[in-house]
XYZ file of C-alpha atoms in Angstrom:
483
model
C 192.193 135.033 124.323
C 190.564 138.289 123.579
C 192.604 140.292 120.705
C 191.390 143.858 119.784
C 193.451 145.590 117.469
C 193.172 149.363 116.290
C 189.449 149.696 116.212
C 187.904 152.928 115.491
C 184.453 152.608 116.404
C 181.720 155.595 115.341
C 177.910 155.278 115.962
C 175.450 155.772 113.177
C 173.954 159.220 115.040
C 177.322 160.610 115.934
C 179.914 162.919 114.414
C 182.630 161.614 116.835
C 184.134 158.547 117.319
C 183.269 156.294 120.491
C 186.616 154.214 120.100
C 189.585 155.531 118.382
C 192.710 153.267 117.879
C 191.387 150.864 120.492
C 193.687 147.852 121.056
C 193.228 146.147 123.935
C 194.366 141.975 124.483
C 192.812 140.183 127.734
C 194.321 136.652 128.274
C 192.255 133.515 129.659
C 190.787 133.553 132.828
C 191.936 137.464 133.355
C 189.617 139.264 135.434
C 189.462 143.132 134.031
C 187.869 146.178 134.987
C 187.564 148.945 132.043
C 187.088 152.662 133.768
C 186.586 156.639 132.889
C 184.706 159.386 132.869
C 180.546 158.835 131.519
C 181.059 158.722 127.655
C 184.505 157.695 127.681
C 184.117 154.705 125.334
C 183.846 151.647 128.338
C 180.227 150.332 127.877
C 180.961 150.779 123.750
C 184.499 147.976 124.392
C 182.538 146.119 126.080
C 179.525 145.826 122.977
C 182.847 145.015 120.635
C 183.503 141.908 123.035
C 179.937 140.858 123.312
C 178.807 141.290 119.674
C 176.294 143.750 119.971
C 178.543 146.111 117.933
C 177.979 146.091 114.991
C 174.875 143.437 114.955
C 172.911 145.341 117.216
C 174.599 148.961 117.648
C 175.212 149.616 114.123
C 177.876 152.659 112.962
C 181.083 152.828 110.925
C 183.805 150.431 112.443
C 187.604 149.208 111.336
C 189.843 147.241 113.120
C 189.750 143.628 114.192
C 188.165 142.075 117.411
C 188.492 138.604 117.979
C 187.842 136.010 120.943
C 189.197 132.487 120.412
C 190.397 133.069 117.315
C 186.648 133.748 115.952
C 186.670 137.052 114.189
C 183.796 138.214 116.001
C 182.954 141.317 113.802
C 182.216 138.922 111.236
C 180.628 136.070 113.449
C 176.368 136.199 114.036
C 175.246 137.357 117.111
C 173.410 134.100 118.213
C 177.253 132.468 117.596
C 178.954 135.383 119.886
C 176.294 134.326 122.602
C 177.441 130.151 123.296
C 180.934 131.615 124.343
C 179.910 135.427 125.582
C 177.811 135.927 127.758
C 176.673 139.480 129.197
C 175.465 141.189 132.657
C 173.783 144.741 131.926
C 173.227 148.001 134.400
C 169.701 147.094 133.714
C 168.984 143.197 134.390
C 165.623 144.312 133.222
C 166.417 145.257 129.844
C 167.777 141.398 129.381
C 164.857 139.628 130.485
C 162.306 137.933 128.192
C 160.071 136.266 130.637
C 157.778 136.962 133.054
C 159.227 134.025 135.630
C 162.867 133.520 137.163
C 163.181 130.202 136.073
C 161.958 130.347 133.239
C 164.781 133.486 132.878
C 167.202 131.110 134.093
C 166.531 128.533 131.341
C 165.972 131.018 128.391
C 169.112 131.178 127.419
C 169.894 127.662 127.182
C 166.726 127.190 125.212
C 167.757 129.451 122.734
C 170.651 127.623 121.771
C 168.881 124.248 121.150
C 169.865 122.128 124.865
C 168.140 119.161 125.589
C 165.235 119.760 128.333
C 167.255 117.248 130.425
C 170.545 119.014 130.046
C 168.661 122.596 130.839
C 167.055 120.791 134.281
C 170.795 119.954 134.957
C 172.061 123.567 133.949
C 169.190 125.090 136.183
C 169.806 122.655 139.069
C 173.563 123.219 138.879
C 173.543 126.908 138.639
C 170.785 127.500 141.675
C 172.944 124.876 143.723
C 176.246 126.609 143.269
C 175.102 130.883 142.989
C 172.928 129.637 146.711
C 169.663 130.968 144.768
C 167.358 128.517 145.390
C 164.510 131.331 147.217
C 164.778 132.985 143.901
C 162.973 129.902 141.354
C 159.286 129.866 140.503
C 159.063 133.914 141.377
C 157.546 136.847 139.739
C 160.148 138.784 138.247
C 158.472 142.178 138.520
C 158.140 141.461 142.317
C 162.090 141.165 142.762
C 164.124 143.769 144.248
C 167.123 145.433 142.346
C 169.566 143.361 143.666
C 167.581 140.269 143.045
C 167.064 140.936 139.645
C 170.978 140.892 139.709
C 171.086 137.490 140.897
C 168.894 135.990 138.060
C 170.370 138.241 135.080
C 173.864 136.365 136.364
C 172.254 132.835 136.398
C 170.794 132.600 133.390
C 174.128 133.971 131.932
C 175.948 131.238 133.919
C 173.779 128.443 132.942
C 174.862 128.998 129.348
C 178.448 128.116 130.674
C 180.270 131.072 128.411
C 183.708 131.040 128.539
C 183.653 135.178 128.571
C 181.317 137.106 130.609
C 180.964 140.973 130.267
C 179.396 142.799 133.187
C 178.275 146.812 132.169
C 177.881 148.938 135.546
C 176.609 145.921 137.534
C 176.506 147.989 140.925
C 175.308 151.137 139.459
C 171.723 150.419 141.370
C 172.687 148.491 143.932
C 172.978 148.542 148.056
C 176.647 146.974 149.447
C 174.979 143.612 150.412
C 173.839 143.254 146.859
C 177.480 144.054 145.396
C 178.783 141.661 148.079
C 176.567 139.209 146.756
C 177.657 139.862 143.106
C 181.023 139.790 144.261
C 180.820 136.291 145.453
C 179.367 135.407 142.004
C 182.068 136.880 140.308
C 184.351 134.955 142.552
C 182.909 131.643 141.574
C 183.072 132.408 137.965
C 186.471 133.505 138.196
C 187.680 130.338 139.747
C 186.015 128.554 136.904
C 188.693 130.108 135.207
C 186.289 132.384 133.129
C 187.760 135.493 131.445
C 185.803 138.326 132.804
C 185.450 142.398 131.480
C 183.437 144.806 134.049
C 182.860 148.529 133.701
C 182.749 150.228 136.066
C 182.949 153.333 138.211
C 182.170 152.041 141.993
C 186.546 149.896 142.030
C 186.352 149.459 145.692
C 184.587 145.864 145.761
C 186.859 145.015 142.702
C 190.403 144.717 144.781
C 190.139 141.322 145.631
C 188.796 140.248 141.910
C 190.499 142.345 139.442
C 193.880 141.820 137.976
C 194.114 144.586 135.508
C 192.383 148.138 135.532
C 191.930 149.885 132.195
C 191.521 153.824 132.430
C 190.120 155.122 129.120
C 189.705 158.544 127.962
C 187.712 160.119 124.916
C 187.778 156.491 123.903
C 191.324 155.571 124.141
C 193.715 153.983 126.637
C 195.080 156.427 129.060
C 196.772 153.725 131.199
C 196.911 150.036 132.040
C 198.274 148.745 135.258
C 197.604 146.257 137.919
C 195.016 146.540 140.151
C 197.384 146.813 143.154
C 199.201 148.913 141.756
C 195.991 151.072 141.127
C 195.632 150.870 144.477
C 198.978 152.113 145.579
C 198.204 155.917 143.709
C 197.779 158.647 145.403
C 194.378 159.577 146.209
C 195.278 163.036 144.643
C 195.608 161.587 141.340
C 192.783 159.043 141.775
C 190.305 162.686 142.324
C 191.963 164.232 138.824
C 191.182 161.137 137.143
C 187.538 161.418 137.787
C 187.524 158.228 140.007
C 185.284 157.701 142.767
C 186.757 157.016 146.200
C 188.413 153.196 146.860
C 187.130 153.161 150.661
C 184.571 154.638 152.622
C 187.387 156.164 154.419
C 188.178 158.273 151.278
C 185.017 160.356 151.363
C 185.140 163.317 153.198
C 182.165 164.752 155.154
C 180.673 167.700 153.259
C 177.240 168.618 155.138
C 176.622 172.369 155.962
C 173.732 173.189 158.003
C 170.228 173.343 157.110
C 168.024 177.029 157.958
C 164.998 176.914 156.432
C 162.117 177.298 158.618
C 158.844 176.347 156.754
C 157.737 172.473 157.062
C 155.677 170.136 155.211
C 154.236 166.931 156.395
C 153.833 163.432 154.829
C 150.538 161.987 156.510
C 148.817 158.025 156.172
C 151.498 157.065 153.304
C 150.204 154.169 153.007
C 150.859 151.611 149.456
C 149.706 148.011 149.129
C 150.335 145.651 146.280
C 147.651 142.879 146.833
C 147.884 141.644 149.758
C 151.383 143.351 150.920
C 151.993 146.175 152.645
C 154.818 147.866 150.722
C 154.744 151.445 152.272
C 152.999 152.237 155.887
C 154.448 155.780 157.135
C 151.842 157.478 159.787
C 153.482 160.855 159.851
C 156.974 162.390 158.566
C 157.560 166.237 158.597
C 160.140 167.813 156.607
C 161.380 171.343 155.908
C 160.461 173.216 152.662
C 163.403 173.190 150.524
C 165.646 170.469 151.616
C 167.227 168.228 150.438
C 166.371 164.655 152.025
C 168.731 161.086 151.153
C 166.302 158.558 150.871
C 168.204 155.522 152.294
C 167.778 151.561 152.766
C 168.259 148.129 151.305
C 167.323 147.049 147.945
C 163.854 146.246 148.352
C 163.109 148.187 151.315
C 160.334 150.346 149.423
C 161.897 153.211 148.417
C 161.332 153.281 144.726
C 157.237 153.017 145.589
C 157.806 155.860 148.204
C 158.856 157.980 145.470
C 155.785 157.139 142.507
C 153.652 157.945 146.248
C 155.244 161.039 146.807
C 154.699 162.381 142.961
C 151.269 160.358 142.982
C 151.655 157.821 140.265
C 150.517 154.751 142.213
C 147.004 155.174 141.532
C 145.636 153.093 145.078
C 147.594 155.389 146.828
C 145.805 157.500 149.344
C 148.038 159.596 151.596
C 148.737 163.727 151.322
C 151.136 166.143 151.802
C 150.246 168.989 154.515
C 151.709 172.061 153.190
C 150.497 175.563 154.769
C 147.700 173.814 156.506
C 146.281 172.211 153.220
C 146.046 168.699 151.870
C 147.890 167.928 148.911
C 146.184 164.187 147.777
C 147.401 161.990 144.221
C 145.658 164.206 141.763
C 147.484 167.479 143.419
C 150.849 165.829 144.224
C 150.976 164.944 140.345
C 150.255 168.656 139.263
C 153.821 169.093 142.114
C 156.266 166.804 141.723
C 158.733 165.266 139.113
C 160.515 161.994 139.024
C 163.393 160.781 137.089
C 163.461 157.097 137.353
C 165.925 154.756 138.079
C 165.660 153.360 134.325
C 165.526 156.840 132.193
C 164.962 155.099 129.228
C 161.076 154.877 129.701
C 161.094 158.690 130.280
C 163.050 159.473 127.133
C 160.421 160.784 123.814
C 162.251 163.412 122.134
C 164.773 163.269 118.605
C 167.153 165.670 120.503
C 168.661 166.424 123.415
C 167.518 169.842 123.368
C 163.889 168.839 122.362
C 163.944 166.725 125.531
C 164.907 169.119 128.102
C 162.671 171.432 126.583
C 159.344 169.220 126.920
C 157.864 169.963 130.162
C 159.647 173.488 130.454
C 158.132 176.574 131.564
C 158.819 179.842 129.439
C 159.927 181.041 132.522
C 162.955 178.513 132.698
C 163.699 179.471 129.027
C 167.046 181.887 129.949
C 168.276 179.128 132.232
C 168.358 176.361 129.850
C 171.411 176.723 128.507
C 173.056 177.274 132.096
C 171.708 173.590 133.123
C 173.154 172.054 130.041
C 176.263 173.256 130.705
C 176.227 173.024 134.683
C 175.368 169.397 133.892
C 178.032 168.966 131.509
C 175.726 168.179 128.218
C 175.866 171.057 126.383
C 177.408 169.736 123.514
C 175.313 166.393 123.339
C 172.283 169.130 122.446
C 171.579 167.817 118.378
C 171.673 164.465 119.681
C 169.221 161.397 119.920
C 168.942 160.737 123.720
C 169.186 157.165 123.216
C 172.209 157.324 121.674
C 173.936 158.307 125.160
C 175.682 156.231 127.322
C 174.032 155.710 130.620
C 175.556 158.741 132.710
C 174.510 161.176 129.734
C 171.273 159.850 129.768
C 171.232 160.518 133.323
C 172.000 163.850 133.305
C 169.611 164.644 130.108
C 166.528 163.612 132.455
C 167.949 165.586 135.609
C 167.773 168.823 133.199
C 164.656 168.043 132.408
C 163.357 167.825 135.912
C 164.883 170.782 136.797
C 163.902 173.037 134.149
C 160.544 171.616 134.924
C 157.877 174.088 137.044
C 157.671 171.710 139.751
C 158.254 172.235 143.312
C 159.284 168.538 144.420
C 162.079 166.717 142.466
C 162.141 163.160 143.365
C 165.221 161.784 141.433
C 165.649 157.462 141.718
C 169.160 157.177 141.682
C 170.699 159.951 139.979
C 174.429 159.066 139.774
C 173.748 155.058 139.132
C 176.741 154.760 136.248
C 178.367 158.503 137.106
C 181.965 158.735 137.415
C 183.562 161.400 140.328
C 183.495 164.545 138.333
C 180.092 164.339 136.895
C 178.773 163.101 140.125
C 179.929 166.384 141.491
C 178.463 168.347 138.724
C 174.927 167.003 139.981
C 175.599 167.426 143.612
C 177.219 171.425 142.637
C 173.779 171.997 140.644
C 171.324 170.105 143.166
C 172.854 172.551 146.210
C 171.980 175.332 144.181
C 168.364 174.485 144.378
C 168.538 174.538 147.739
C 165.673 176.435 149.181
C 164.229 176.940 145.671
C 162.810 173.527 145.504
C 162.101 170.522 147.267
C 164.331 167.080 146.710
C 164.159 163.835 147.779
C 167.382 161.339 146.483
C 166.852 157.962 146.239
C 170.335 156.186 146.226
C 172.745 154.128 147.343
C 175.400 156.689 147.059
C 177.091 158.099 150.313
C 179.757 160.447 148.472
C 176.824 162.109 146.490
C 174.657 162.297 149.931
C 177.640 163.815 151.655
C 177.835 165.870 148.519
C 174.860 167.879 148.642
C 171.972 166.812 151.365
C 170.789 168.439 154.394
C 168.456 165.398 155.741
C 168.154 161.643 155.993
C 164.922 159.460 155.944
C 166.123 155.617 156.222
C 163.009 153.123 155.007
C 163.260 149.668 155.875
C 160.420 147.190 154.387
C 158.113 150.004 154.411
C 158.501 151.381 157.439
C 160.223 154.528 158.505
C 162.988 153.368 160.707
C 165.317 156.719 161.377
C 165.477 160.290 160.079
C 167.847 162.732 160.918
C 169.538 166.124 159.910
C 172.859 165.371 158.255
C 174.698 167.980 159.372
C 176.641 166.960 162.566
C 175.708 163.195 161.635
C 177.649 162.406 158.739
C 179.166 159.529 160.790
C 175.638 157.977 161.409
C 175.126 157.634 157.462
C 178.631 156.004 157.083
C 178.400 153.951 159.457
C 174.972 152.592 158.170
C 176.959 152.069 154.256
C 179.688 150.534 156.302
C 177.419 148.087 158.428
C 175.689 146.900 155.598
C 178.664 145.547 154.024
């Protein structure tokens, strides 16, 4: 059992509390999802379960958390991790080695196992998660959803009897999550006790038993899952949650008028001795705002480091006015937030972030973007310090305040609740016309939300594009298809 009573949680760089009077009890084998708004205190309940607060996240903490009857505040981290064991929004951030299986066994290593017992452990785990095609492989070659797969082995080889999952769909396609979803499945029948939070709750109806709403890091409600399921989807929009169907998002597109084009010629990327991105010819309009669409894997992150030039073998141009555009020049054009933020994060403040590749000409709109993004108060603090969404929406000001006239943005509402989701698609639809956009994501609300075109990559290869207004029901039924 999992018994947290009246914790008031604060981090070291923070005025504010993350947690306040936090008790929360989970029973065994209970499947629970913990939801809110970005920042609401979810990803910080879930460090109290797996022992990273305080060991790792340190700050000023009362209250009593304990799992088993192990008071856990008290307990050292290596002892939290034989009977807890923890899924990020990242896998990458978790891995230590450079192989899968070698991921796969690290884990078990750590806590002394017998070679012979971490073969068996391996063997058993590969068998039963049906990830055989994924041993003996390079784990910077794997796609996002991949990745996924391993993070969740080499947490189940360790046989925990508690396993914490933080935003595991937040960059993944819908055969990925259906994939996770069968993992969780597995585990749950194992009669694991399970904690996931989350924002996407649609894939959760068949796992969950108990949904947990917080709010400026307390409870707001706890019910069942099907009774979550019974509320109207009026109060589901004021609570900030996203939609529980595909049938729940409502088609949003207005019509594109911009006249001038621009043309994406010989876009063509190869790793060694793979092809990753061929595209002859694609012609856009100026000041659009294009979904980048396809499965995990399909190429879409290296279509983006193309487009802004960062893949240095990389030989294609952009025709804009008649003239080429080649790496060098498309560097000097675009900006890219990545799909991890962290590794574009430098600055001690928020403020001092958004401010580092801003043109004195952007100066009188700074504090406009803050607050159209929903930051403004977050300005004196360490970017790090922010929960995933935040840090999300740091790096979007920062590309926008940026004198660039191609935004490529990898994922920008990966770990976004409904509100702040809208906040991004509200601001991106006022660039319209003023700048050039390309989303990467996985996202069909936010697509519906604010874009104007559709380019769907598959392996490489451009397979459709399209204007989305007056198709909206050819990009649902490509989310839906893929489920």
């Amino acid at each position: 059992m999992i018994k947290i009573e009246n914790v008031n949680f604060r981090y070291n760089s923070d005025s504010d509390y993350a947690l306040k009077d936090f008790s929360l009890t989970i029973n065994p084998g209970e499947c629970l999802v913990l939801t809110g708004e970005s920042g609401c205190g979810k990803t910080t309940a879930t460090r109290l379960i797996n022992g990273l607060i305080p060991h790792y996240y340190e700050g000023e903490i009362t209250g009593s958390v304990q799992i088993n009857q192990q008071n856990i505040l008290k307990s050292e981290l290596a002892q939290v991790s034989h009977f807890v064991g923890s899924v990020f929004q990242n896998p990458r951030n978790q891995f230590f080695c450079t192989d899968t299986t070698s991921e796969i066994a690290f884990g078990c290593e750590n806590v002394g196992l017998p070679i012979s017992e971490i073969e068996k452990r391996i063997q058993e785990t590969v068998a039963k998660l049906e990830i055989g095609e994924l041993l003996d492989r390079n784990i910077f070659h794997l796609s996002g959803g991949e990745k996924q797969k391993v993070a969740c082995a080499s947490v189940s080889a360790l046989e925990p009897d508690v396993i914490v999952l933080d935003e595991p769909t937040a960059n993944l396609d819908i055969p990925s999550i259906q994939n996770l979803k069968k993992t969780i499945m597995f585990w749950k029948n194992q009669g694991k006790t399970i904690i996931i939070a989350e924002h996407r709750l649609y894939w959760l109806k068949d796992i969950c038993d108990r949904m947990v709403y917080m709010r400026n890091g307390r409870i707001h409600f706890d019910k069942s899952m099907n009774d979550y399921f019974e509320m109207p989807l009026e109060e589901i929009t004021e609570l900030g949650l996203r939609p529980r169907s595909l049938k729940e998002i409502g088609t949003k597109s207005t019509h594109y008028n911009g006249n001038e084009i621009f043309s994406l010629r010989d876009f063509n990327y190869r790793y060694e001795d793979t092809s990753v991105i061929s595209l002859p010819e694609l012609t856009l309009p100026v000041g659009s705002i294009i979904a980048v669409i396809g499965r995990n894997g399909a190429g879409k992150s290296t279509f983006s480091k193309c487009l802004c030039g960062l893949n240095k073998n990389f030989k294609g141009s952009m025709q804009i006015d008649g003239e080429d555009r080649y790496r060098k020049q498309l560097l000097k054009k675009g900006y890219l937030v990545m799909q991890d933020v962290n590794h574009q994060l430098f600055c001690e403040s928020v403020t001092e972030e958004v401010q580092l590749g801003m043109s004195t000409q952007k100066f009188n709109q700074l504090e406009l973007v803050l607050d159209s993004l929903g930051i403004q108060g977050l300005s004196a603090r360490h970017p790090l310090s922010l929960s995933g969404g935040q840090k999300q929406r740091v790096a979007l000001a920062s590309a926008i305040l940026a004198d660039k006239d191609f935004l490529i943005l990898d994922e920008p509402t990966s770990g976004l609740d409904y509100n702040n989701m809208k906040k991004i698609a509200d601001l991106i639809t006022s660039l319209r016309h003023e700048k050039t956009l390309f989303l990467i994501t996985h996202d069909p609300e936010f697509i519906l939300q604010c874009c104007t075109h559709v380019i769907h990559i598959e392996k490489g290869e451009l397979l459709e594009q399209y204007t989305l207004y007056g198709h909206e029901d050819k990009l649902l039924s490509f989310f839906s298809t893929t489920s």
